[in-house]
Amino acid sequence: MLKVKVNNKFNFELSTERNQTLINGLPFQGDILKVNDRSFHVIFNDKSYHAELIDFDKSQKTCTVKVGNNIYPMQLSNQFDELLHQLGMDSQNTSKIAELKAPMPGLVLRILASEGDKVMKGGNLLVLEAMKMENIIKAPADVTIKSIKVIAGDKVEKNQVMMIFS
């Protein structure tokens, strides 16, 4: 079973039974021929269509398909995604990080971001020297810096709050 949301508006459920493709429980009355890795020829309701896979993001389970001159963004989910959603365990991707704590004792050498900055996941926040090594501390998620609790030259202890995010 695969659920497909097209244009963030239309929902379809695809499944296979006895070597037959079903869309919303009804047999698909058409034909699909794979032209190459990204192109397909589709015959549906006695009409011919050229479909092209423009983009596919496996980690986000999204794709963009061009049919004729129309482009359709799609969100995909399978039975495991649906089960995680029902159990409330799908919210881990949207969890908020409230603060940045020092991962080890050390000396703050440089602050690389300012209050109010929006920093993408993996973006540089500050440089912390520990055991004579400079460590660039990166954003754990997409964050907006609400306040910075340290300045260059501060000594910090492990788990000391260095930044607060909004």
mmCIF file of C-alpha atoms in Angstrom:
data_model
loop_
_atom_site.group_PDB
_atom_site.id
_atom_site.type_symbol
_atom_site.label_atom_id
_atom_site.label_comp_id
_atom_site.label_asym_id
_atom_site.label_seq_id
_atom_site.Cartn_x
_atom_site.Cartn_y
_atom_site.Cartn_z
ATOM 1 C CA MET A 1 0.000 0.000 0.000
ATOM 2 C CA LEU A 2 1.276 3.440 -0.949
ATOM 3 C CA LYS A 3 -0.502 6.697 -0.228
ATOM 4 C CA VAL A 4 0.152 9.605 -2.562
ATOM 5 C CA LYS A 5 -0.849 13.214 -1.920
ATOM 6 C CA VAL A 6 -0.749 15.284 -5.124
ATOM 7 C CA ASN A 7 -0.489 19.109 -5.018
ATOM 8 C CA ASN A 8 -0.993 18.854 -1.239
ATOM 9 C CA LYS A 9 -4.666 18.437 -2.116
ATOM 10 C CA PHE A 10 -5.635 15.133 -3.773
ATOM 11 C CA ASN A 11 -5.145 11.786 -2.017
ATOM 12 C CA PHE A 12 -4.727 8.435 -3.729
ATOM 13 C CA GLU A 13 -4.072 4.968 -2.355
ATOM 14 C CA LEU A 14 -2.135 2.576 -4.572
ATOM 15 C CA SER A 15 -1.979 -1.154 -3.957
ATOM 16 C CA THR A 16 -1.489 -4.429 -5.794
ATOM 17 C CA GLU A 17 -3.715 -7.487 -5.674
ATOM 18 C CA ARG A 18 -3.295 -10.567 -7.837
ATOM 19 C CA ASN A 19 -0.797 -8.786 -10.133
ATOM 20 C CA GLN A 20 -3.224 -5.929 -10.691
ATOM 21 C CA THR A 21 -2.667 -2.301 -9.680
ATOM 22 C CA LEU A 22 -5.507 -0.724 -7.722
ATOM 23 C CA ILE A 23 -6.078 3.018 -7.282
ATOM 24 C CA ASN A 24 -8.395 3.767 -4.362
ATOM 25 C CA GLY A 25 -9.459 0.109 -4.474
ATOM 26 C CA LEU A 26 -10.410 0.167 -8.172
ATOM 27 C CA PRO A 27 -8.414 -1.563 -10.937
ATOM 28 C CA PHE A 28 -6.169 0.752 -12.988
ATOM 29 C CA GLN A 29 -7.471 0.623 -16.564
ATOM 30 C CA GLY A 30 -4.432 1.796 -18.443
ATOM 31 C CA ASP A 31 -0.889 1.016 -19.452
ATOM 32 C CA ILE A 32 2.487 2.390 -18.361
ATOM 33 C CA LEU A 33 5.664 1.889 -20.370
ATOM 34 C CA LYS A 34 9.019 2.866 -18.885
ATOM 35 C CA VAL A 35 10.978 4.807 -21.530
ATOM 36 C CA ASN A 36 14.073 5.367 -19.347
ATOM 37 C CA ASP A 37 14.919 5.940 -15.673
ATOM 38 C CA ARG A 38 12.946 9.191 -15.552
ATOM 39 C CA SER A 39 10.419 9.031 -18.402
ATOM 40 C CA PHE A 40 7.233 7.031 -18.849
ATOM 41 C CA HIS A 41 4.569 6.706 -21.517
ATOM 42 C CA VAL A 42 1.083 6.351 -20.017
ATOM 43 C CA ILE A 43 -2.143 5.393 -21.745
ATOM 44 C CA PHE A 44 -5.253 6.115 -19.680
ATOM 45 C CA ASN A 45 -8.877 6.535 -20.846
ATOM 46 C CA ASP A 46 -7.759 6.160 -24.469
ATOM 47 C CA LYS A 47 -5.389 9.140 -24.128
ATOM 48 C CA SER A 48 -1.617 9.120 -24.330
ATOM 49 C CA TYR A 49 0.545 10.993 -21.778
ATOM 50 C CA HIS A 50 4.262 11.560 -21.372
ATOM 51 C CA ALA A 51 5.287 11.579 -17.691
ATOM 52 C CA GLU A 52 8.722 12.601 -16.450
ATOM 53 C CA LEU A 53 10.166 12.284 -12.953
ATOM 54 C CA ILE A 54 11.665 15.734 -12.286
ATOM 55 C CA ASP A 55 12.798 15.288 -8.691
ATOM 56 C CA PHE A 56 12.820 12.512 -6.087
ATOM 57 C CA ASP A 57 13.860 12.912 -2.445
ATOM 58 C CA LYS A 58 13.951 9.489 -0.810
ATOM 59 C CA SER A 59 14.605 10.825 2.703
ATOM 60 C CA GLN A 60 11.632 13.225 2.613
ATOM 61 C CA LYS A 61 9.512 10.810 0.555
ATOM 62 C CA THR A 62 8.627 13.463 -1.998
ATOM 63 C CA CYS A 63 8.785 13.655 -5.758
ATOM 64 C CA THR A 64 7.835 15.998 -8.565
ATOM 65 C CA VAL A 65 6.340 14.631 -11.771
ATOM 66 C CA LYS A 66 5.748 16.486 -15.033
ATOM 67 C CA VAL A 67 2.822 15.251 -17.131
ATOM 68 C CA GLY A 68 2.583 17.149 -20.408
ATOM 69 C CA ASN A 69 3.120 20.787 -19.404
ATOM 70 C CA ASN A 70 1.818 20.352 -15.844
ATOM 71 C CA ILE A 71 4.065 19.802 -12.819
ATOM 72 C CA TYR A 72 2.760 17.877 -9.814
ATOM 73 C CA PRO A 73 4.517 17.795 -6.419
ATOM 74 C CA MET A 74 3.754 14.596 -4.511
ATOM 75 C CA GLN A 75 4.138 13.376 -0.931
ATOM 76 C CA LEU A 76 4.447 9.603 -0.510
ATOM 77 C CA SER A 77 3.800 7.381 2.507
ATOM 78 C CA ASN A 78 3.603 3.651 3.037
ATOM 79 C CA GLN A 79 1.896 1.502 5.689
ATOM 80 C CA PHE A 80 4.842 1.946 8.082
ATOM 81 C CA ASP A 81 4.671 5.742 7.835
ATOM 82 C CA GLU A 82 0.929 5.553 8.520
ATOM 83 C CA LEU A 83 1.484 3.306 11.557
ATOM 84 C CA LEU A 84 4.115 5.691 12.973
ATOM 85 C CA HIS A 85 1.679 8.566 12.440
ATOM 86 C CA GLN A 86 -1.125 6.710 14.243
ATOM 87 C CA LEU A 87 1.220 5.987 17.160
ATOM 88 C CA GLY A 88 2.335 9.633 17.293
ATOM 89 C CA MET A 89 5.921 8.672 16.565
ATOM 90 C CA ASP A 90 6.263 10.656 13.333
ATOM 91 C CA SER A 91 6.778 13.973 15.112
ATOM 92 C CA GLN A 92 10.484 13.263 15.720
ATOM 93 C CA ASN A 93 11.347 15.084 12.491
ATOM 94 C CA THR A 94 9.622 18.243 13.685
ATOM 95 C CA SER A 95 10.939 18.314 17.235
ATOM 96 C CA LYS A 96 12.149 21.699 18.438
ATOM 97 C CA ILE A 97 15.599 22.207 19.883
ATOM 98 C CA ALA A 98 15.325 24.780 22.668
ATOM 99 C CA GLU A 99 18.960 25.320 23.610
ATOM 100 C CA LEU A 100 22.575 24.539 22.819
ATOM 101 C CA LYS A 101 24.590 23.068 25.683
ATOM 102 C CA ALA A 102 28.359 22.709 25.845
ATOM 103 C CA PRO A 103 29.241 19.149 24.817
ATOM 104 C CA MET A 104 32.444 19.304 26.915
ATOM 105 C CA PRO A 105 34.275 21.719 29.195
ATOM 106 C CA GLY A 106 36.294 24.273 27.260
ATOM 107 C CA LEU A 107 36.976 27.849 26.239
ATOM 108 C CA VAL A 108 34.723 29.771 23.837
ATOM 109 C CA LEU A 109 37.047 31.166 21.159
ATOM 110 C CA ARG A 110 34.605 32.746 18.695
ATOM 111 C CA ILE A 111 30.875 33.239 18.299
ATOM 112 C CA LEU A 112 29.980 32.672 14.641
ATOM 113 C CA ALA A 113 26.284 33.653 14.756
ATOM 114 C CA SER A 114 24.276 36.521 16.226
ATOM 115 C CA GLU A 115 20.993 36.826 18.079
ATOM 116 C CA GLY A 116 18.105 36.743 15.629
ATOM 117 C CA ASP A 117 20.060 34.757 13.023
ATOM 118 C CA LYS A 118 18.340 31.831 11.357
ATOM 119 C CA VAL A 119 20.843 28.985 11.062
ATOM 120 C CA MET A 120 20.235 25.841 9.033
ATOM 121 C CA LYS A 121 21.004 22.394 10.454
ATOM 122 C CA GLY A 122 24.777 21.895 10.369
ATOM 123 C CA GLY A 123 25.483 25.643 10.216
ATOM 124 C CA ASN A 124 28.352 26.950 12.354
ATOM 125 C CA LEU A 125 27.405 28.513 15.710
ATOM 126 C CA LEU A 126 30.629 28.889 17.681
ATOM 127 C CA VAL A 127 34.187 27.622 18.166
ATOM 128 C CA LEU A 128 34.955 25.837 21.436
ATOM 129 C CA GLU A 129 38.516 24.942 22.416
ATOM 130 C CA ALA A 130 38.819 21.758 24.442
ATOM 131 C CA MET A 131 41.998 19.775 25.141
ATOM 132 C CA LYS A 132 43.979 22.159 22.851
ATOM 133 C CA MET A 133 41.691 21.399 19.895
ATOM 134 C CA GLU A 134 39.314 23.823 18.230
ATOM 135 C CA ASN A 135 35.816 22.342 17.807
ATOM 136 C CA ILE A 136 33.246 24.038 15.599
ATOM 137 C CA ILE A 137 29.866 23.612 17.264
ATOM 138 C CA LYS A 138 27.135 23.268 14.646
ATOM 139 C CA ALA A 139 23.372 23.775 14.734
ATOM 140 C CA PRO A 140 21.591 20.499 15.642
ATOM 141 C CA ALA A 141 18.536 21.520 13.571
ATOM 142 C CA ASP A 142 17.166 24.536 11.711
ATOM 143 C CA VAL A 143 17.115 27.157 14.470
ATOM 144 C CA THR A 144 16.639 30.852 15.163
ATOM 145 C CA ILE A 145 18.972 32.202 17.832
ATOM 146 C CA LYS A 146 16.962 33.901 20.594
ATOM 147 C CA SER A 147 19.857 34.686 22.915
ATOM 148 C CA ILE A 148 23.555 33.935 23.311
ATOM 149 C CA LYS A 149 24.611 33.183 26.901
ATOM 150 C CA VAL A 150 28.405 33.183 26.360
ATOM 151 C CA ILE A 151 31.010 35.503 24.875
ATOM 152 C CA ALA A 152 34.443 34.855 23.392
ATOM 153 C CA GLY A 153 36.846 34.075 26.230
ATOM 154 C CA ASP A 154 34.253 32.437 28.513
ATOM 155 C CA LYS A 155 35.128 29.108 30.114
ATOM 156 C CA VAL A 156 32.206 26.689 29.985
ATOM 157 C CA GLU A 157 31.429 23.473 31.791
ATOM 158 C CA LYS A 158 29.866 20.416 30.206
ATOM 159 C CA ASN A 159 26.091 20.877 29.682
ATOM 160 C CA GLN A 160 26.255 24.630 30.347
ATOM 161 C CA VAL A 161 23.668 26.455 28.190
ATOM 162 C CA MET A 162 25.463 28.535 25.549
ATOM 163 C CA MET A 163 22.560 29.557 23.284
ATOM 164 C CA ILE A 164 18.789 29.606 23.471
ATOM 165 C CA PHE A 165 16.710 29.078 20.327
ATOM 166 C CA SER A 166 13.201 30.282 19.569
#
